[in-house]
Tab-separated table of C-alpha atoms and ligand atoms in Angstrom:
chain	number	residue	atom	x	y	z
U	927	UNK	CA	149.178	70.698	97.804
U	928	UNK	CA	146.980	68.849	95.359
U	929	UNK	CA	145.502	66.666	98.109
U	930	UNK	CA	144.248	69.703	99.995
U	931	UNK	CA	142.330	71.284	97.074
U	932	UNK	CA	138.597	71.397	97.615
U	933	UNK	CA	136.343	69.596	95.113
U	934	UNK	CA	134.943	72.000	92.507
U	935	UNK	CA	131.313	71.505	93.668
U	936	UNK	CA	132.124	72.469	97.236
U	937	UNK	CA	134.078	75.490	96.037
U	938	UNK	CA	131.175	76.684	93.876
U	939	UNK	CA	128.734	76.196	96.739
U	940	UNK	CA	130.975	78.229	99.028
U	941	UNK	CA	131.314	81.031	96.493
U	942	UNK	CA	127.556	81.084	95.901
U	943	UNK	CA	127.003	81.176	99.674
U	944	UNK	CA	129.398	84.098	100.077
U	945	UNK	CA	127.801	86.002	97.210
U	946	UNK	CA	124.260	85.528	98.462
U	947	UNK	CA	124.981	85.933	102.150
U	948	UNK	CA	121.908	83.876	102.991
U	949	UNK	CA	120.384	80.432	102.735
U	950	UNK	CA	119.314	78.879	99.421
U	951	UNK	CA	115.706	78.126	100.320
U	952	UNK	CA	113.142	80.699	99.070
U	953	UNK	CA	112.563	83.044	101.937
U	954	UNK	CA	109.008	84.293	102.461
U	955	UNK	CA	108.303	87.825	103.600
U	956	UNK	CA	104.779	89.060	104.170
U	957	UNK	CA	103.070	92.266	105.105
U	958	UNK	CA	99.399	93.028	105.754
U	959	UNK	CA	98.089	96.565	105.754
U	960	UNK	CA	94.869	98.505	105.443
U	961	UNK	CA	94.655	100.920	102.516
U	962	UNK	CA	92.155	102.038	99.886
U	963	UNK	CA	89.311	100.765	102.101
U	964	UNK	CA	90.569	97.209	102.124
U	965	UNK	CA	93.023	94.781	103.688
U	966	UNK	CA	96.046	94.148	101.478
U	967	UNK	CA	98.445	91.249	101.895
U	968	UNK	CA	101.731	91.240	100.046
U	969	UNK	CA	103.716	88.005	99.988
U	970	UNK	CA	107.120	87.970	98.317
U	971	UNK	CA	109.758	85.282	98.058
U	972	UNK	CA	113.452	86.034	97.909
U	973	UNK	CA	115.044	83.686	95.404
U	974	UNK	CA	117.724	82.444	97.798
U	975	UNK	CA	120.496	84.406	96.087
U	976	UNK	CA	119.639	87.646	97.817
U	977	UNK	CA	118.148	88.684	101.136
U	978	UNK	CA	115.983	91.457	99.806
U	979	UNK	CA	112.494	89.986	100.463
U	980	UNK	CA	111.670	91.843	103.692
U	981	UNK	CA	113.692	94.892	102.736
U	982	UNK	CA	112.002	95.130	99.358
U	983	UNK	CA	108.600	94.703	101.004
U	984	UNK	CA	109.244	97.436	103.555
U	985	UNK	CA	110.519	99.871	100.960
U	986	UNK	CA	107.932	99.241	98.245
U	987	UNK	CA	104.917	99.144	100.607
U	988	UNK	CA	105.366	102.888	101.097
U	989	UNK	CA	104.065	103.445	97.585
U	990	UNK	CA	100.628	102.221	98.714
U	991	UNK	CA	100.083	105.087	101.161
U	992	UNK	CA	101.396	107.578	98.613
U	993	UNK	CA	99.074	106.414	95.870
U	994	UNK	CA	96.136	106.252	98.259
U	995	UNK	CA	96.739	109.887	99.218
U	996	UNK	CA	97.105	110.970	95.577
U	997	UNK	CA	94.280	108.985	94.020
U	998	UNK	CA	91.535	109.240	96.624
U	999	UNK	CA	88.440	111.293	95.790
U	1000	UNK	CA	87.348	111.412	99.422
U	1001	UNK	CA	90.483	112.601	101.244
U	1002	UNK	CA	90.679	116.350	101.569
U	1003	UNK	CA	94.442	116.426	100.978
U	1004	UNK	CA	94.185	114.646	97.627
U	1005	UNK	CA	94.587	116.700	94.425
U	1006	UNK	CA	91.515	114.936	93.016
U	1007	UNK	CA	89.422	116.102	95.970
U	1008	UNK	CA	90.562	119.693	95.340
U	1009	UNK	CA	89.887	119.324	91.627
U	1010	UNK	CA	86.322	118.133	92.329
U	1011	UNK	CA	85.709	121.009	94.753
U	1012	UNK	CA	87.056	123.734	92.482
U	1013	UNK	CA	86.352	122.349	89.015
U	1014	UNK	CA	89.970	122.981	88.153
U	1015	UNK	CA	93.242	121.588	89.436
U	1016	UNK	CA	96.672	120.227	88.737
U	1017	UNK	CA	97.526	116.536	88.950
U	1018	UNK	CA	101.007	115.054	89.403
U	1019	UNK	CA	102.674	113.527	86.350
U	1020	UNK	CA	101.864	109.974	87.534
U	1021	UNK	CA	98.217	110.764	88.198
U	1022	UNK	CA	97.813	112.618	84.898
U	1023	UNK	CA	99.299	109.602	83.117
U	1024	UNK	CA	96.901	107.275	84.910
U	1025	UNK	CA	93.979	109.554	84.033
U	1026	UNK	CA	95.060	109.513	80.363
U	1027	UNK	CA	95.028	105.691	80.359
U	1028	UNK	CA	91.746	105.593	82.270
U	1029	UNK	CA	90.063	107.985	79.816
U	1030	UNK	CA	91.299	105.777	76.989
U	1031	UNK	CA	89.716	102.740	78.645
U	1032	UNK	CA	86.473	104.716	79.139
U	1033	UNK	CA	86.496	105.400	75.403
U	1034	UNK	CA	87.299	101.801	74.402
U	1035	UNK	CA	84.510	100.460	76.628
U	1036	UNK	CA	82.029	102.900	75.097
U	1037	UNK	CA	81.586	104.629	78.435
U	1038	UNK	CA	80.686	101.486	80.437
U	1039	UNK	CA	83.708	102.519	82.484
U	1040	UNK	CA	83.303	106.196	83.267
U	1041	UNK	CA	85.611	108.063	85.642
U	1042	UNK	CA	82.900	110.699	86.211
U	1043	UNK	CA	80.356	108.358	87.837
U	1044	UNK	CA	81.329	109.804	91.234
U	1045	UNK	CA	78.375	112.174	91.872
U	1046	UNK	CA	76.057	109.190	91.357
U	1047	UNK	CA	78.141	107.010	93.680
U	1048	UNK	CA	77.792	109.788	96.269
U	1049	UNK	CA	74.069	110.302	95.669
U	1050	UNK	CA	73.375	106.647	96.466
U	1051	UNK	CA	75.290	107.082	99.735
U	1052	UNK	CA	78.246	104.828	98.940
U	1053	UNK	CA	80.761	107.433	100.109
U	1054	UNK	CA	79.057	108.638	103.285
U	1055	UNK	CA	77.354	105.382	104.231
U	1056	UNK	CA	73.985	107.231	104.380
U	1057	UNK	CA	72.397	105.023	101.776
U	1058	UNK	CA	69.380	106.269	99.853
U	1059	UNK	CA	67.540	105.634	96.606
U	1060	UNK	CA	67.484	108.846	94.529
U	1061	UNK	CA	64.298	109.678	92.637
U	1062	UNK	CA	63.894	109.401	88.863
U	1063	UNK	CA	64.433	113.108	88.228
U	1064	UNK	CA	67.594	113.229	90.315
U	1065	UNK	CA	68.916	110.154	88.507
U	1066	UNK	CA	68.354	111.577	85.067
U	1067	UNK	CA	70.163	114.781	86.084
U	1068	UNK	CA	73.041	112.738	87.464
U	1069	UNK	CA	73.204	110.585	84.332
U	1070	UNK	CA	73.331	113.731	82.224
U	1071	UNK	CA	76.548	114.754	83.950
U	1072	UNK	CA	78.291	111.368	83.795
U	1073	UNK	CA	80.491	111.764	80.759
U	1074	UNK	CA	84.235	111.143	80.750
U	1075	UNK	CA	84.466	113.260	77.560
U	1076	UNK	CA	83.824	116.334	79.696
U	1077	UNK	CA	87.145	115.840	81.511
U	1078	UNK	CA	89.553	118.332	79.928
U	1079	UNK	CA	93.070	117.110	80.670
U	1080	UNK	CA	96.185	118.839	79.432
U	1081	UNK	CA	98.524	115.865	79.528
U	1082	UNK	CA	101.800	117.877	79.494
U	1083	UNK	CA	100.957	120.028	82.502
U	1084	UNK	CA	98.508	117.804	84.377
U	1085	UNK	CA	95.944	120.626	84.426
U	1086	UNK	CA	92.365	119.379	84.510
U	1087	UNK	CA	89.118	121.240	84.123
U	1088	UNK	CA	85.670	119.876	84.882
U	1089	UNK	CA	82.345	121.535	84.027
U	1090	UNK	CA	79.907	122.184	86.872
U	1091	UNK	CA	78.317	118.970	88.137
U	1092	UNK	CA	81.127	116.720	86.846
U	1093	UNK	CA	83.474	115.031	89.332
U	1094	UNK	CA	86.385	112.674	88.870
U	1095	UNK	CA	87.006	109.338	90.601
U	1096	UNK	CA	89.752	106.865	89.723
U	1097	UNK	CA	88.440	104.302	92.238
U	1098	UNK	CA	87.587	101.774	89.527
U	1099	UNK	CA	91.215	101.571	88.319
U	1100	UNK	CA	93.387	102.773	91.224
U	1101	UNK	CA	94.119	99.402	92.798
U	1102	UNK	CA	94.981	97.883	89.450
U	1103	UNK	CA	97.333	100.729	88.584
U	1104	UNK	CA	98.960	100.393	92.001
U	1105	UNK	CA	99.362	96.653	91.447
U	1106	UNK	CA	101.228	97.222	88.176
U	1107	UNK	CA	103.556	99.738	89.824
U	1108	UNK	CA	104.257	97.418	92.750
U	1109	UNK	CA	105.012	94.536	90.409
U	1110	UNK	CA	107.649	96.600	88.598
U	1111	UNK	CA	109.262	97.692	91.868
U	1112	UNK	CA	109.480	94.137	93.212
U	1113	UNK	CA	110.844	92.842	89.936
U	1114	UNK	CA	113.483	95.580	89.956
U	1115	UNK	CA	114.489	94.272	93.382
U	1116	UNK	CA	115.009	90.820	91.889
U	1117	UNK	CA	111.831	89.286	93.351
U	1118	UNK	CA	110.829	86.504	90.950
U	1119	UNK	CA	107.936	85.045	92.942
U	1120	UNK	CA	105.195	87.023	94.689
U	1121	UNK	CA	101.475	87.245	95.346
U	1122	UNK	CA	100.258	90.812	95.790
U	1123	UNK	CA	96.703	90.670	97.106
U	1124	UNK	CA	95.373	94.211	97.076
U	1125	UNK	CA	92.113	93.225	98.728
U	1126	UNK	CA	90.726	90.290	96.723
U	1127	UNK	CA	89.381	92.527	93.962
U	1128	UNK	CA	92.916	93.004	92.572
U	1129	UNK	CA	95.563	90.308	92.747
U	1130	UNK	CA	98.931	90.485	91.015
U	1131	UNK	CA	101.204	87.483	90.663
U	1132	UNK	CA	104.894	87.609	89.892
U	1133	UNK	CA	106.276	84.408	88.367
U	1134	UNK	CA	105.116	81.092	89.792
U	1135	UNK	CA	104.995	79.861	93.370
U	1136	UNK	CA	108.521	79.198	94.676
U	1137	UNK	CA	108.083	75.474	93.891
U	1138	UNK	CA	107.492	76.274	90.212
U	1139	UNK	CA	103.749	75.546	90.176
U	1140	UNK	CA	101.198	78.235	89.185
U	1141	UNK	CA	99.456	80.406	91.755
U	1142	UNK	CA	95.916	79.278	92.553
U	1143	UNK	CA	93.522	82.217	92.705
U	1144	UNK	CA	89.983	81.628	93.957
U	1145	UNK	CA	86.971	83.151	92.230
U	1146	UNK	CA	84.560	83.980	95.010
U	1147	UNK	CA	80.955	82.836	94.973
U	1148	UNK	CA	79.065	86.149	94.807
U	1149	UNK	CA	76.162	84.521	96.662
U	1150	UNK	CA	78.110	82.783	99.412
U	1151	UNK	CA	81.330	82.239	101.281
U	1152	UNK	CA	83.018	79.626	99.106
U	1153	UNK	CA	85.072	79.705	95.935
U	1154	UNK	CA	83.174	78.954	92.729
U	1155	UNK	CA	86.388	78.000	91.078
U	1156	UNK	CA	90.123	78.347	90.965
U	1157	UNK	CA	92.305	79.985	88.311
U	1158	UNK	CA	95.841	78.723	87.842
U	1159	UNK	CA	98.086	81.602	86.815
U	1160	UNK	CA	101.721	82.629	86.630
U	1161	UNK	CA	102.839	86.219	86.124
U	1162	UNK	CA	99.317	87.480	85.468
U	1163	UNK	CA	96.942	89.769	87.326
U	1164	UNK	CA	93.303	89.248	88.287
U	1165	UNK	CA	90.584	91.826	88.923
U	1166	UNK	CA	87.073	91.156	90.188
U	1167	UNK	CA	84.057	93.433	90.321
U	1168	UNK	CA	80.941	92.203	92.028
U	1169	UNK	CA	77.746	93.550	93.460
U	1170	UNK	CA	78.491	91.616	96.658
U	1171	UNK	CA	81.581	93.738	97.381
U	1172	UNK	CA	79.626	96.844	98.479
U	1173	UNK	CA	75.857	97.150	98.626
U	1174	UNK	CA	72.832	98.007	100.713
U	1175	UNK	CA	69.311	96.694	100.859
U	1176	UNK	CA	66.099	98.669	100.960
U	1177	UNK	CA	62.519	97.466	100.602
U	1178	UNK	CA	63.679	94.030	99.531
U	1179	UNK	CA	65.933	95.413	96.779
U	1180	UNK	CA	69.715	95.204	96.662
U	1181	UNK	CA	71.641	98.231	95.405
U	1182	UNK	CA	75.348	97.959	94.719
U	1183	UNK	CA	78.262	100.311	94.106
U	1184	UNK	CA	78.823	99.675	90.416
U	1185	UNK	CA	76.924	102.335	88.521
U	1186	UNK	CA	75.596	102.130	84.990
U	1187	UNK	CA	76.696	105.498	83.571
U	1188	UNK	CA	73.651	105.530	81.276
U	1189	UNK	CA	71.168	105.564	84.183
U	1190	UNK	CA	73.249	106.690	87.208
U	1191	UNK	CA	71.732	103.681	89.011
U	1192	UNK	CA	73.414	100.416	90.068
U	1193	UNK	CA	74.195	98.351	86.970
U	1194	UNK	CA	71.684	95.531	86.570
U	1195	UNK	CA	73.016	93.592	83.655
U	1196	UNK	CA	72.211	90.101	84.889
U	1197	UNK	CA	75.707	89.556	86.277
U	1198	UNK	CA	76.710	89.131	89.877
U	1199	UNK	CA	80.469	89.266	89.281
U	1200	UNK	CA	83.123	89.538	86.610
U	1201	UNK	CA	86.731	88.436	87.007
U	1202	UNK	CA	89.285	89.590	84.443
U	1203	UNK	CA	92.728	88.040	83.839
U	1204	UNK	CA	95.465	89.985	82.051
U	1205	UNK	CA	99.140	90.806	82.345
U	1206	UNK	CA	98.051	94.354	83.260
U	1207	UNK	CA	96.325	94.795	86.628
U	1208	UNK	CA	95.079	98.188	85.406
U	1209	UNK	CA	93.275	96.490	82.519
U	1210	UNK	CA	91.889	93.855	84.922
U	1211	UNK	CA	90.547	96.483	87.293
U	1212	UNK	CA	89.070	98.804	84.662
U	1213	UNK	CA	87.592	96.060	82.528
U	1214	UNK	CA	86.062	94.116	85.415
U	1215	UNK	CA	84.044	97.227	86.274
U	1216	UNK	CA	83.174	97.881	82.625
U	1217	UNK	CA	82.189	94.280	81.817
U	1218	UNK	CA	79.995	94.190	84.910
U	1219	UNK	CA	78.106	97.157	83.465
U	1220	UNK	CA	77.936	95.598	79.974
U	1221	UNK	CA	76.589	92.206	81.024
U	1222	UNK	CA	77.334	88.784	79.550
U	1223	UNK	CA	76.293	89.264	75.928
U	1224	UNK	CA	77.850	92.677	75.368
U	1225	UNK	CA	80.828	91.631	77.463
U	1226	UNK	CA	81.437	88.568	75.261
U	1227	UNK	CA	81.105	90.736	72.188
U	1228	UNK	CA	83.600	93.211	73.658
U	1229	UNK	CA	86.073	90.371	74.340
U	1230	UNK	CA	85.816	89.168	70.731
U	1231	UNK	CA	86.195	92.705	69.387
U	1232	UNK	CA	89.295	93.576	71.454
U	1233	UNK	CA	91.991	90.918	71.151
U	1234	UNK	CA	94.567	93.738	71.413
U	1235	UNK	CA	93.632	94.181	75.098
U	1236	UNK	CA	94.833	90.604	75.731
U	1237	UNK	CA	92.424	89.765	78.527
U	1238	UNK	CA	90.247	86.824	79.521
U	1239	UNK	CA	87.193	86.859	81.752
U	1240	UNK	CA	84.967	84.793	84.039
U	1241	UNK	CA	81.372	86.009	84.058
U	1242	UNK	CA	79.063	84.848	86.858
U	1243	UNK	CA	75.386	85.436	86.183
U	1244	UNK	CA	72.728	86.251	88.760
U	1245	UNK	CA	71.312	82.759	88.357
U	1246	UNK	CA	74.681	81.189	89.144
U	1247	UNK	CA	75.875	80.326	85.650
U	1248	UNK	CA	79.568	80.602	84.843
U	1249	UNK	CA	80.896	81.663	81.440
U	1250	UNK	CA	84.605	81.635	80.630
U	1251	UNK	CA	86.350	83.176	77.665
U	1252	UNK	CA	88.203	80.500	75.713
U	1253	UNK	CA	91.673	81.362	77.028
U	1254	UNK	CA	90.680	80.346	80.561
U	1255	UNK	CA	89.273	76.916	79.745
U	1256	UNK	CA	92.497	75.148	80.694
U	1257	UNK	CA	93.200	77.363	83.694
U	1258	UNK	CA	89.851	77.187	85.499
U	1259	UNK	CA	88.539	74.374	87.684
U	1260	UNK	CA	85.309	74.403	89.663
U	1261	UNK	CA	85.682	74.714	93.419
U	1262	UNK	CA	84.793	72.118	96.015
U	1263	UNK	CA	81.028	71.997	96.418
U	1264	UNK	CA	80.467	73.652	93.051
U	1265	UNK	CA	81.306	70.691	90.806
U	1266	UNK	CA	77.754	70.612	89.442
U	1267	UNK	CA	77.740	74.207	88.223
U	1268	UNK	CA	77.242	74.702	84.534
U	1269	UNK	CA	80.238	76.258	82.792
U	1270	UNK	CA	79.973	77.608	79.261
U	1271	UNK	CA	82.905	78.672	77.145
U	1272	UNK	CA	82.799	81.850	75.071
U	1273	UNK	CA	84.701	81.562	71.828
Y	2430	LIG	P1	85.550	98.320	91.129
Y	2430	LIG	O1	85.410	97.883	92.549
Y	2430	LIG	O2	86.923	98.315	90.600
Y	2430	LIG	O3	84.575	97.652	90.228
Y	2430	LIG	O4	85.193	99.873	91.098
Y	2430	LIG	C1	83.970	100.305	91.580
Y	2430	LIG	C2	84.124	101.695	92.136
Y	2430	LIG	O5	84.332	102.623	91.064
Y	2430	LIG	C3	82.870	102.120	92.833
Y	2430	LIG	O6	82.988	101.953	94.230
Y	2430	LIG	C4	82.723	103.575	92.435
Y	2430	LIG	O7	83.466	104.406	93.298
Y	2430	LIG	C5	83.338	103.639	91.070
Y	2430	LIG	N1	82.406	103.301	89.985
Y	2430	LIG	C6	81.166	102.783	90.040
Y	2430	LIG	N2	80.652	102.573	88.822
Y	2430	LIG	C7	81.608	102.968	87.936
Y	2430	LIG	C8	81.683	103.004	86.522
Y	2430	LIG	N3	80.701	102.562	85.737
Y	2430	LIG	N4	82.833	103.477	85.974
Y	2430	LIG	C9	83.847	103.911	86.737
Y	2430	LIG	N5	83.821	103.911	88.074
Y	2430	LIG	C10	82.725	103.442	88.688
Y	2431	LIG	MG1	87.636	98.069	88.742
């Protein structure tokens, strides 16, 4: 009998094979879809001990359509649309929770992020596509009504009231919040390696690449097609806000979709993009918008003043300069063709 026993290694391999029911090599599953006005590509890797990659992707992708329907300000079936029309409405528990966090971020950023910038976004034509430059009087009226403190939310019931002229829009944080939710769902399914690209402006990584090396995330050149640099990250999220992402030109001027709540006009702070790195995609999304409004100096000051937010940032100025917060110095390398760019480190 002894001679017929299998060596221990072979036995273990057989048992592992039976338990997993599939091959050992990391198995890639990918899905591309259009949602929230952008193309999203989710790439997940099964770890070889389970076959859940594709299954997990199919199941969890459904959340994207749900959140899009709930969080949109433009879709007539969304509770936020109804709220904006009627000045009063009830949000689901998830949306009310997201609004609570968003209002908190509005407060922390001193109103650079403001979830009531929507009427201004509309006035400039960014919702309809009928772009126009509002006059000074119209802008000052709009600016008057941009104030997140006017959003009366009853957190327990989800009831919200808005004064006349105030409208809500979670567009600056929705993709980030979605990214955090997706990450949790995939991790619950045992996915230990994934790249969730929710349309360039929000990217969530889970773990490292299957080979154990960090993910390489490009920071786009706001003035061109290439990548200014590459960030090497594992398990972190990235959010980018840039004038180049949505804009129109009129009489030789460029007007973009990020609004300075103080003026109701496109934020001209001397920046052309901001990329934020954090473990929270919500923080990345909200802060990239806010830092874009603040500009380099105030943004650097904000970073120094808020270590509790645990974020790092890449600021790209309108004249092409790159400034990194100290935590990114080791993670950032200039892209091909950009080796000569000046990089300063904020400490
Ligand atoms: P993001 O692409 O994440 O920077 O978000 C920009 C979107 O949020 C815009 O398309 C507007 O709908 C809205 N938005 C613009 N400016 C602000 C602002 N200062 N605070 C909050 N939301 C804004
Ligand atoms: Mg944002």
